Coordinates of C-alpha atoms and ligand atoms in Angstrom, one line a residue:
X1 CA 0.0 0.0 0.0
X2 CA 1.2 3.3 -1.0
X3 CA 2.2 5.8 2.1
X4 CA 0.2 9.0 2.2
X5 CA 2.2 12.1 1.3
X6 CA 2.3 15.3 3.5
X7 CA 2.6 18.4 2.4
X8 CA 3.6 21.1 4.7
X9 CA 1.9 24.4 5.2
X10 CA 3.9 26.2 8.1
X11 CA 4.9 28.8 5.8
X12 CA 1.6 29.8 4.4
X13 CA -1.3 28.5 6.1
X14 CA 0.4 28.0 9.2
X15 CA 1.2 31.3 10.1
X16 CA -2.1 32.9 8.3
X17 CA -4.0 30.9 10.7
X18 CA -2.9 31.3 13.9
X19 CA -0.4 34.6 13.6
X20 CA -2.1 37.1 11.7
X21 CA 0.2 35.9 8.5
X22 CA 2.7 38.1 10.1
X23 CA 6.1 35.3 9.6
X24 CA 8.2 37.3 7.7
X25 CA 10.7 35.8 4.8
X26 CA 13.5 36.1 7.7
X27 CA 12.0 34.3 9.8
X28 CA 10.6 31.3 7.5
X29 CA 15.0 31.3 5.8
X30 CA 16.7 29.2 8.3
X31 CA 14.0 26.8 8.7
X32 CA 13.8 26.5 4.6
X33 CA 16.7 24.1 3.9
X34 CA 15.3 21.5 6.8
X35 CA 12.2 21.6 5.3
X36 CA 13.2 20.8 2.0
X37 CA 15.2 17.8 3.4
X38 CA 12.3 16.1 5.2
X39 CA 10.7 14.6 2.1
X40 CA 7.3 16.4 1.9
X41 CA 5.8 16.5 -1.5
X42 CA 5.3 19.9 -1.3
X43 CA 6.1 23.2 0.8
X44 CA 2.7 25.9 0.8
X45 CA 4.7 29.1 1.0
X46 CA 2.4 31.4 -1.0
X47 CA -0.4 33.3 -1.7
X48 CA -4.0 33.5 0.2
X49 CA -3.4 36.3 2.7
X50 CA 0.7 36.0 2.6
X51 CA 1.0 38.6 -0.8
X52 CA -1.3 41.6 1.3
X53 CA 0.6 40.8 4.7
X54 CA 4.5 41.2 2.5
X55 CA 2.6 44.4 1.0
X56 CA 0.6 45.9 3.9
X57 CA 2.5 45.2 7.2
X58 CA 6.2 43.5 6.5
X59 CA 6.9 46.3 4.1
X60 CA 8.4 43.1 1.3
X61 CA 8.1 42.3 -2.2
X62 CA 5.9 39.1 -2.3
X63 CA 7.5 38.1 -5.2
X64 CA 11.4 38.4 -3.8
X65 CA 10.2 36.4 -1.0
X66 CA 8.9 33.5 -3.2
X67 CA 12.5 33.3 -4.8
X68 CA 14.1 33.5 -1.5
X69 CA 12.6 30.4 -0.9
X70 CA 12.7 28.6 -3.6
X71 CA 16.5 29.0 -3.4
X72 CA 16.7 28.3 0.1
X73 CA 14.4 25.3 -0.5
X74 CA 15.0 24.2 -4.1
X75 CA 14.2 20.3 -3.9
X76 CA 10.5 20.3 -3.2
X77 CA 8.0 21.6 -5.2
X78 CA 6.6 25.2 -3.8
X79 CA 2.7 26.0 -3.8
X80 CA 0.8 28.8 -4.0
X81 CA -3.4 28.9 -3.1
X82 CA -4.9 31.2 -5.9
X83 CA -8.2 32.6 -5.6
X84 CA -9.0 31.9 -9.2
X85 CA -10.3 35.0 -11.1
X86 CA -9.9 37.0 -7.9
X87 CA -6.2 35.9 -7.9
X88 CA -5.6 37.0 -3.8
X89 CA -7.9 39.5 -3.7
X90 CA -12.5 39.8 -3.3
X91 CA -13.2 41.0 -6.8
X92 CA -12.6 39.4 -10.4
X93 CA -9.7 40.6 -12.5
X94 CA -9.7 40.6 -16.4
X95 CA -8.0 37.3 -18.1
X96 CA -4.9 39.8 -18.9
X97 CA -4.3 40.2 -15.7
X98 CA -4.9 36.7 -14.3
X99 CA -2.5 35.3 -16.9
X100 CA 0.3 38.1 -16.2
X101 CA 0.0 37.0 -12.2
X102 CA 0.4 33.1 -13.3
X103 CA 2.9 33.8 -15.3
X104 CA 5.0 36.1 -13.0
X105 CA 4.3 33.8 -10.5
X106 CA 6.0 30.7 -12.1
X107 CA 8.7 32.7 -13.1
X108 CA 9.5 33.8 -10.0
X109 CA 9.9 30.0 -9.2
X110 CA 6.1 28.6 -8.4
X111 CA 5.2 24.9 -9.2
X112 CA 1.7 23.8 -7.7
X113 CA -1.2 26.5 -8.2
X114 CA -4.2 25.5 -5.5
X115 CA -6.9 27.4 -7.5
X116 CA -10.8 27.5 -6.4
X117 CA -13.7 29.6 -6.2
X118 CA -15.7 31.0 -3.3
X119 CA -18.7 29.4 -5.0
X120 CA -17.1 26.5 -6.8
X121 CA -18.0 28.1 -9.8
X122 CA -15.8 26.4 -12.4
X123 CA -15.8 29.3 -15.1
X124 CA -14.1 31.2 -12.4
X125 CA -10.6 28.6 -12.7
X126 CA -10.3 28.1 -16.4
X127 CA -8.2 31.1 -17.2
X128 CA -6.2 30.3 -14.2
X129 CA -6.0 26.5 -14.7
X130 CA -5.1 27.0 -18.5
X131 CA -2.4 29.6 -17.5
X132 CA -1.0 27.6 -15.1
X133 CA -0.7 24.2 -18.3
X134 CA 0.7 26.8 -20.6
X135 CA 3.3 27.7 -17.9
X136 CA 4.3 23.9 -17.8
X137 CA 3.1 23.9 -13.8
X138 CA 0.7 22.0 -12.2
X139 CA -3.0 23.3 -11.4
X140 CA -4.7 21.4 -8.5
X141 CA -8.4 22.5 -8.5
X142 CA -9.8 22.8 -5.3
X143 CA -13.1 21.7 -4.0
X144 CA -14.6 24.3 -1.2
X145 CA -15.9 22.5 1.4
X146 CA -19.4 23.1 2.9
X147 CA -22.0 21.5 4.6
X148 CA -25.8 22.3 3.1
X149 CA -28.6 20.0 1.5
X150 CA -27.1 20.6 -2.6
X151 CA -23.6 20.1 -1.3
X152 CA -23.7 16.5 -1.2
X153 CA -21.1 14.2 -1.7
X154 CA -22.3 13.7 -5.3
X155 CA -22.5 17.3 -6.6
X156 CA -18.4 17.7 -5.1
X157 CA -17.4 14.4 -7.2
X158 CA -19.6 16.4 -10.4
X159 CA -17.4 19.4 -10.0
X160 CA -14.2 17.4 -9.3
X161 CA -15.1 15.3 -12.7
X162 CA -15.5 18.9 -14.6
X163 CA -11.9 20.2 -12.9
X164 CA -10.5 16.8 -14.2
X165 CA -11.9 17.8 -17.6
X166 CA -10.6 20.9 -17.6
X167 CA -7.1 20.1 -17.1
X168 CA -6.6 19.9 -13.7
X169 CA -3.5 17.9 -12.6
X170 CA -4.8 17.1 -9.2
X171 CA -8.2 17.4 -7.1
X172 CA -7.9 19.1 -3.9
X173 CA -10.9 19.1 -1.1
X174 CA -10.1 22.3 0.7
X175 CA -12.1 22.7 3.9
X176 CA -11.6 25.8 5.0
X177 CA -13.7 25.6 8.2
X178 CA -12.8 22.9 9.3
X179 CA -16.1 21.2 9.2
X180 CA -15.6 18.0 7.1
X181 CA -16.7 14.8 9.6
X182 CA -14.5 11.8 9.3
X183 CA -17.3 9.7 7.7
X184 CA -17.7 12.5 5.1
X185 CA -14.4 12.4 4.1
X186 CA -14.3 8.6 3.5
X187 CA -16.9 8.6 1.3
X188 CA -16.1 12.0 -0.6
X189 CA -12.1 10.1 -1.4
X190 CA -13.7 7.4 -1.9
X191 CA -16.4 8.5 -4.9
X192 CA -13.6 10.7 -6.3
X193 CA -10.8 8.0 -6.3
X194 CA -13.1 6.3 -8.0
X195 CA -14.6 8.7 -10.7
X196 CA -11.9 10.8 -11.0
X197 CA -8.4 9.5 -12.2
X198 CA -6.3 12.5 -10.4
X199 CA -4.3 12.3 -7.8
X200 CA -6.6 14.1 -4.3
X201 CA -5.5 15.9 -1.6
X202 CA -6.8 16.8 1.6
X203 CA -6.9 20.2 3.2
X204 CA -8.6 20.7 6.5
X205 CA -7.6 22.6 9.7
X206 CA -8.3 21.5 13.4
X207 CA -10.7 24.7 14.2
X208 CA -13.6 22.4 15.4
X209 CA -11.1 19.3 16.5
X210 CA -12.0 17.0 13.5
X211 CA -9.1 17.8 11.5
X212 CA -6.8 14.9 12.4
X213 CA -9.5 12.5 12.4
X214 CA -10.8 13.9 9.6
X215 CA -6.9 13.1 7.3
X216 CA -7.2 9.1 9.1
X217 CA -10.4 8.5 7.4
X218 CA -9.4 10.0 4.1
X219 CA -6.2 8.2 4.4
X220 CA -8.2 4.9 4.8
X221 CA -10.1 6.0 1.8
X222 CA -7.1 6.0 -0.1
X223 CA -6.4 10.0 0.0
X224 CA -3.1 10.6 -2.2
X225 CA -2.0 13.9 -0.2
X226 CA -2.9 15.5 3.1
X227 CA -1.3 18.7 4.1
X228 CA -0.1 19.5 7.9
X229 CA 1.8 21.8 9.6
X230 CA 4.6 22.2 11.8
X231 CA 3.6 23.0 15.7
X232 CA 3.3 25.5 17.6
X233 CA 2.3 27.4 13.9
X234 CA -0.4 24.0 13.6
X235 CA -3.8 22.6 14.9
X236 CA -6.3 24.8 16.5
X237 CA -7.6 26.9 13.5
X238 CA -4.3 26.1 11.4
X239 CA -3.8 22.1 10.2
X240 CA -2.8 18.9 12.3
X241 CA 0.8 19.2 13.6
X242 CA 3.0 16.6 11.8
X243 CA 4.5 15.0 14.5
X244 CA 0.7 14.6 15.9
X245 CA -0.2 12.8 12.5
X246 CA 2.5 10.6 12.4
X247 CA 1.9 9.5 16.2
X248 CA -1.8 8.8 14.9
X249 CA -0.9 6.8 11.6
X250 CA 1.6 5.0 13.8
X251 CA 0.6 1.2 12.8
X252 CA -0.8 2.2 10.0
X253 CA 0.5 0.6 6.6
X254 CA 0.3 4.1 5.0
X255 CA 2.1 5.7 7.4
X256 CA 5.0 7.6 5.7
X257 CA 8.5 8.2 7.3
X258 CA 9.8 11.8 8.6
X259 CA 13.1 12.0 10.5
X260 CA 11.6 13.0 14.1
X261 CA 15.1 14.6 14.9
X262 CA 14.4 17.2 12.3
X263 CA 11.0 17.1 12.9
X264 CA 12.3 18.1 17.1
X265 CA 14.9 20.6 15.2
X266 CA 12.2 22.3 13.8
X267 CA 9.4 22.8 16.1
X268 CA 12.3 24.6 18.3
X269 CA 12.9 26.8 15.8
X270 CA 9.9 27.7 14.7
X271 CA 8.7 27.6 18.8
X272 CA 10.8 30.9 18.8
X273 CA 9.5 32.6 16.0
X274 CA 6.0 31.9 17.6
X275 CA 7.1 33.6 20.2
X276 CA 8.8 36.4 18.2
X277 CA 4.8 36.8 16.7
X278 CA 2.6 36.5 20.2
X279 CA 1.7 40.0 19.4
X280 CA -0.6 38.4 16.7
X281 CA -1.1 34.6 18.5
X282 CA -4.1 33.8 20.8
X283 CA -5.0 31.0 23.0
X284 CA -8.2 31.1 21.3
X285 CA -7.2 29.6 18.1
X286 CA -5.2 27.0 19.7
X287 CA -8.2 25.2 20.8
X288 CA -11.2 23.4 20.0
X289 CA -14.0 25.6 19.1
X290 CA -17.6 24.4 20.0
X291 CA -19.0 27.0 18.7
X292 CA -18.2 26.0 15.3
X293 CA -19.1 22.7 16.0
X294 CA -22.6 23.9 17.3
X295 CA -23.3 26.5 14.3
X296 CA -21.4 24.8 11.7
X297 CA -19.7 28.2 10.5
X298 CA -16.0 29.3 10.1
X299 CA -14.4 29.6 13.3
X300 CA -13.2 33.0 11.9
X301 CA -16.8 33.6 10.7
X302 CA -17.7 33.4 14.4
X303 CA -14.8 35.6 16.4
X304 CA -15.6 38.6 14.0
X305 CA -19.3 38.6 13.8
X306 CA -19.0 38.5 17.6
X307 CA -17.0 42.5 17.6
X308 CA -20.0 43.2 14.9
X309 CA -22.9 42.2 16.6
X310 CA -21.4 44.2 19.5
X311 CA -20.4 47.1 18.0
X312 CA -24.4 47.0 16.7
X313 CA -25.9 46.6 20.4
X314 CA -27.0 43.8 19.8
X315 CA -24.5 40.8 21.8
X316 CA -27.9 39.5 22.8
X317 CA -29.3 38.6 19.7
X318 CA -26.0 36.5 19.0
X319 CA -28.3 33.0 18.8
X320 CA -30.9 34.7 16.7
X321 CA -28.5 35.8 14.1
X322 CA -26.9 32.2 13.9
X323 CA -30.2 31.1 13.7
X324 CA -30.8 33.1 10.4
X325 CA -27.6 32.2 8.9
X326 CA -28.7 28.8 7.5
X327 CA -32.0 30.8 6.2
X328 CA -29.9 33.6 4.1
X329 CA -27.6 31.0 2.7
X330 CA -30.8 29.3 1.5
X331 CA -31.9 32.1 -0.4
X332 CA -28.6 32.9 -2.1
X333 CA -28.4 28.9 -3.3
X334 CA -26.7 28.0 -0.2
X335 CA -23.3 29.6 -0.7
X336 CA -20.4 28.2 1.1
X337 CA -18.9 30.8 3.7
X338 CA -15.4 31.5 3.0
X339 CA -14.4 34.8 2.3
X340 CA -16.0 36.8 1.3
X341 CA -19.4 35.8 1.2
X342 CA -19.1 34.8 5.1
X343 CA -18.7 38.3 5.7
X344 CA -21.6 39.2 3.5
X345 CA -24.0 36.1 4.8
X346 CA -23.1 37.0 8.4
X347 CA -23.9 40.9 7.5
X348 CA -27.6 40.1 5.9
X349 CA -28.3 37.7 8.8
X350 CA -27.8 40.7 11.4
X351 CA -29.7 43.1 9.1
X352 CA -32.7 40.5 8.6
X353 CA -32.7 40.1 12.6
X354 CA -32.4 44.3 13.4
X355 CA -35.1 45.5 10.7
X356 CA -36.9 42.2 9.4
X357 CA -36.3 39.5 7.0
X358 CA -34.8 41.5 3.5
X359 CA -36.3 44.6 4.4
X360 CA -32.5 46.0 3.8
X361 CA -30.9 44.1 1.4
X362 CA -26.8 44.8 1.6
X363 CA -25.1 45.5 -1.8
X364 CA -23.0 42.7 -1.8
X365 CA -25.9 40.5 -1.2
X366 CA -27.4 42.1 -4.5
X367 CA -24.5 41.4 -6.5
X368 CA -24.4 37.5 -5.3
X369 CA -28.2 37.4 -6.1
X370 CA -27.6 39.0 -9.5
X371 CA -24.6 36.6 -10.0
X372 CA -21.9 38.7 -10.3
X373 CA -19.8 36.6 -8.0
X374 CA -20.7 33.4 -10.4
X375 CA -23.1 30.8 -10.3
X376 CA -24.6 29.7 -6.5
X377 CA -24.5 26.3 -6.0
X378 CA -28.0 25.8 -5.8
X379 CA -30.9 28.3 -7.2
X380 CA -31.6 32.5 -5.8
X381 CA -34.7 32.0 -4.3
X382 CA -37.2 33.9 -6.7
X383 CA -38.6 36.3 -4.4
X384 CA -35.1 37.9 -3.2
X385 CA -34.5 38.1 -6.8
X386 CA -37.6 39.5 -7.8
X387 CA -36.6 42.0 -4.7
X388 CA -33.4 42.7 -6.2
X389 CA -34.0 43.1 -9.6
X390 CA -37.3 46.1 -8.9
X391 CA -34.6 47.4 -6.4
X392 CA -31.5 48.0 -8.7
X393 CA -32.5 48.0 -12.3
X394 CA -30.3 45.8 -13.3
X395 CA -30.5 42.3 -14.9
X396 CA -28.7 39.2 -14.2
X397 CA -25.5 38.4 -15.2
X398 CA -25.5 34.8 -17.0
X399 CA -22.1 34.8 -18.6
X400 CA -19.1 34.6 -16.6
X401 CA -18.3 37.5 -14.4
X402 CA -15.2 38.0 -15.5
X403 CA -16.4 38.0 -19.5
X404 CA -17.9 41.5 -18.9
X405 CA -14.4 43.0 -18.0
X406 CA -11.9 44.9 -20.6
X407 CA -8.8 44.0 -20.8
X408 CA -6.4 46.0 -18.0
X409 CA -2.9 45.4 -18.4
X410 CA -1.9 48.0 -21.3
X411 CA -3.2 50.6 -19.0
X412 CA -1.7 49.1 -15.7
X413 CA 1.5 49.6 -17.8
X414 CA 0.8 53.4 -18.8
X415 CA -0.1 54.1 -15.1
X416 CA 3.1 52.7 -13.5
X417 CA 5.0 54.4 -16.2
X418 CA 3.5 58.2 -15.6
X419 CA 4.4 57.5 -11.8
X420 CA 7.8 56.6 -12.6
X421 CA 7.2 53.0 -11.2
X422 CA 8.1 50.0 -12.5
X423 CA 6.0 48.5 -15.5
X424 CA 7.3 44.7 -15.6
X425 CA 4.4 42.3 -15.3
X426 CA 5.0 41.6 -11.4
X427 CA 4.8 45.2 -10.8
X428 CA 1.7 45.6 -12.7
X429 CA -0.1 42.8 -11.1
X430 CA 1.0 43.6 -7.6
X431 CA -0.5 47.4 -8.4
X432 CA -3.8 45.8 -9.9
X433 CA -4.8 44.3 -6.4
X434 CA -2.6 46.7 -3.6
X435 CA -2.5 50.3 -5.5
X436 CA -1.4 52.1 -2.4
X437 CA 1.0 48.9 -0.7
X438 CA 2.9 49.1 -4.3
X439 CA 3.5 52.3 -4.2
X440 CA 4.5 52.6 -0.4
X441 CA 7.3 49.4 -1.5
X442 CA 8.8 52.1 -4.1
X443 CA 8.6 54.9 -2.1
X444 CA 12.4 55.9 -1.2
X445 CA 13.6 53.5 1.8
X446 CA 12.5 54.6 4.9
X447 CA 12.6 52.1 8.1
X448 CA 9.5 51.0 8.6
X449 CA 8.5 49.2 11.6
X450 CA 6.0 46.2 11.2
X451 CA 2.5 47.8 12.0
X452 CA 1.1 46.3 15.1
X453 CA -1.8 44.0 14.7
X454 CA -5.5 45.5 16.2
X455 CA -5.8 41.9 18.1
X456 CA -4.2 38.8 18.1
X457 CA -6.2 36.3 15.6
X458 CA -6.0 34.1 12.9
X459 CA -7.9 37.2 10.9
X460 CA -7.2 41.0 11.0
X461 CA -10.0 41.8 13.1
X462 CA -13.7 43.6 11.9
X463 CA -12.6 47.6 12.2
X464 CA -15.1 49.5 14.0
X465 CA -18.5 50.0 12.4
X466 CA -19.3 53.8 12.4
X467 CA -22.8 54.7 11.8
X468 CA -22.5 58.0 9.5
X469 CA -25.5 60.4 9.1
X470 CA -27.6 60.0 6.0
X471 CA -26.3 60.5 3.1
X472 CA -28.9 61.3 0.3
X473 CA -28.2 58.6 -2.5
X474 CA -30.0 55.5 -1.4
X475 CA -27.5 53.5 -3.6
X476 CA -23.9 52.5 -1.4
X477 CA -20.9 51.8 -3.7
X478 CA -18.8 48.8 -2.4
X479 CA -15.4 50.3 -1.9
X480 CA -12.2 49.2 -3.2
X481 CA -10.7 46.0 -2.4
X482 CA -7.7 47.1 -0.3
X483 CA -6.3 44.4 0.9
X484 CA -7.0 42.1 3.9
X485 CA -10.1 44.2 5.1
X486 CA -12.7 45.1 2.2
X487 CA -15.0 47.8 3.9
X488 CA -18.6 47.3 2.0
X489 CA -21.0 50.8 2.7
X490 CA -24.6 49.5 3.2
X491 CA -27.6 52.6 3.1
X492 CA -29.8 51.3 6.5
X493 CA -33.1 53.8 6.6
X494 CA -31.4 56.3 5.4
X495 CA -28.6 55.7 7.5
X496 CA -24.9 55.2 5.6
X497 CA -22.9 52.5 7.3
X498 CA -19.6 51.1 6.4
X499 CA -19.3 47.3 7.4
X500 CA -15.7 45.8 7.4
X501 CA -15.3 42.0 5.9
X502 CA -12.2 40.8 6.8
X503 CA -9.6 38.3 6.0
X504 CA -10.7 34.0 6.0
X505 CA -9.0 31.1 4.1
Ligands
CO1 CO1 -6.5 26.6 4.7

């Protein structure tokens, strides 16, 4: 029997999840070689959160990083987590610009793109998956994970037999919450091994405790790949600890070999570095959390919401607003809750509670019911959209989001140029998504000191929501995507408030 393969995530997921995606590329160097030697199939060191943290707080080039490692750590393959057409940021990008990120990206040293879609819409990876073949590198597409009555385990093997199709080189069954049960996971390997002739891998984190349990029964199943982490930067909200997995497969005729004196060597080291990050560390996403368990939402989902509801007066009606949850996600074709549409769901839930069920209908919620986000997973229920369409005017989308888009990389170009930036295609990617980070990067070198993080947590934390006196347009613009918090303006009675949606993978 073939052993399972790890691949380790200290360097990407790790950190995102339980320090704020603070490590910087000084501290992730020394431990880069020992990694490389330990035999993991692959090392996550990229993308999700990791490109706005370099930018925003760390004051470094994403990019340099990336070949920092990859010569520090040349043996194994590196891999990146894409958000497919909204490459790391919340809103679609042109295919110009997509394609310029890939192919910087594998330039700059990349080998294994993890692409997916908020909404496992497909048409939102083909321009990335395609990229990523014509680059020569190797697109796993990713299956979000959610629990709901269409997400069965059939309708994941139908979109896992599509990514196949497309030209995936490997399935991936990302579950970003953490909620995917052990027997779950058995059958979901097992249906794909069997309709799908790609290699799978596994992607959980411990949030809710099921993590580890949740890699066994996949690994039973036959699972080709499950990815874990290197402690004290792993369980909790980030994924199972190595050394924990390989005490659990112990026995086990797929139990793979990892030498536990390196395995020691680096848990010290990177011990120190979590200590060098407790600014951003909490004792709250070290542990199991039953609240997860008990309303079957991101762990994230649930620390933020908490500030919110607060910040709203209304801590009491915390139960009432989970309560609606399920019943907005319903409505909008039960769409899985990773960012951003946790954000959004957990939003329209408090509004539904405070003023009545759709009786203010948030923007964002308008664009997901007019599918400009893609396709739901299951169908708008008609009177929202009826709601929605006499509301805005505006007509459905039914082509793919990102077809309505122009073409932006010419002019990304001509605006670097007139600011005396530089125009290459990493430059003009990095500018498409962080406008003002890029800049601040060029700006002449000044010592800047990390910026301290609000509150320790896996995510930035919500920023205070200000209620601002009427403005007269009844019509709130979303603002632009900035980085790790995307501050939506909703129009409440009259009343103008900006709601913050920050940070979850
Ligand atoms: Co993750």
């Amino acid at each position: 029997m073939k052993t399972v393969a790890f691949n380790n995530t200290v360097l990407r997921d790790g950190h995102q999840s339980l320090a704020a995606t603070r490590m910087t590329t000084a501290q992730m160097l020394p431990a880069a070689p020992i990694l490389d030697e330990m035999g993991f199939a692959g090392l996550e060191t990229w993308g999700g959160a990791t490109i706005d943290s370099c930018l925003r707080y760390l004051n470094e080039n994403p990019f340099d990083r990336l070949r920092a490692l990859k010569k520090a750590a040349p043996k194994t393959p590196q891999i990146m987590l894409l958000r497919g057409q909204n490459i790391v940021q919340y809103t679609s990008f042109p295919d110009d610009v997509v394609e310029a990120f890939i192919r910087a990206d594998a330039a700059a040293g990349q080998d294994v793109f993890r692409i997916f879609d908020a909404l496992n819409d497909t048409r939102n990876l083909a321009t990335a998956i395609k990229t990523v073949r014509a680059c020569d590198k190797h697109a796993r597409g990713e299956l979000c994970y959610t629990t709901s009555p269409v997400h069965t385990v059939a309708a994941f093997v139908r979109i896992g037999v599509e990514l196949e199709k497309m030209g995936c080189h490997s399935i991936g069954i990302k579950d970003m919450s953490g909620v995917l049960s052990p027997k779950i996971a058995f059958d979901l390997v097992t249906e794909l091994k069997r309709r799908v002739g790609l290699p799978i891998t596994l992607h959980t984190h411990d949030t809710a405790g099921l993590g580890a349990a949740a890699y066994l029964a996949a690994i039973d199943a036959g699972v080709d790949t499950v990815e874990t982490s290197i402690s004290p930067f792993a369980n909790g909200t980030a994924q199972p600890d190595t050394v924990r997995m390989l005490a659990l497969l112990e026995g086990h005729p797929r139990c793979p070999s990892f030498d536990p004196a390196k395995l020691q060597k680096l848990r010290e080291y990177f011990t120190g570095v979590y200590a060098e990050l407790s600014k951003f560390t909490s004792p709250a996403n070290e542990r199991v959390d039953a609240d997860t368990l008990c309303y079957q939402v991101p762990g994230g989902m649930l620390s933020n919401f908490r500030t919110q509801l607060k910040e709203q007066g209304m801590s009491d009606k915390f139960e009432q607003v989970m309560a609606e949850i399920p019943h907005v996600r319903k409505c909008l074709g039960w769409i899985p809750l990773v960012t951003p549409t946790s954000q959004i769901v957990g939003t329209q839930a408090m509004l539904n509670v405070k003023f009545g069920r759709w009786k203010n209908v948030a923007q964002s919620i308008s664009d997901i019911a007019l599918g400009k986000f893609g396709r739901p997973p299951g169908t708008i229920d008609p009177e929202l959209l009826k709601l929605v369409l006499e509301k805005t005017g505006q007509k459905p989308v039914e082509g793919r989001p990102a077809d309505a888009l122009e073409p932006r990389m010419s002019k990304l170009r001509a605006e670097l140029a007139a600011k005396g930036l530089p125009t290459g295609d990493e430059a003009c990617v990095l500018y498409s998504m962080f406008p003002v980070e890029f800049a601040k990067l060029h700006q002449p070198a000044v010592a800047t000191p990390p910026a301290a993080a609000p509150a320790a947590a896996a995510i930035p934390a919500v920023p205070a929501v200000p209620a601002v006196p009427a403005a007269t347009t009844p019509t709130p613009a979303t603002s632009a995507p900035s980085g790790s918090t995307h501050r939506y303006a909703l129009t409440i009675n009259g009343r103008r408030i900006e709601v913050g949606v920050a940070e979850l993978s």
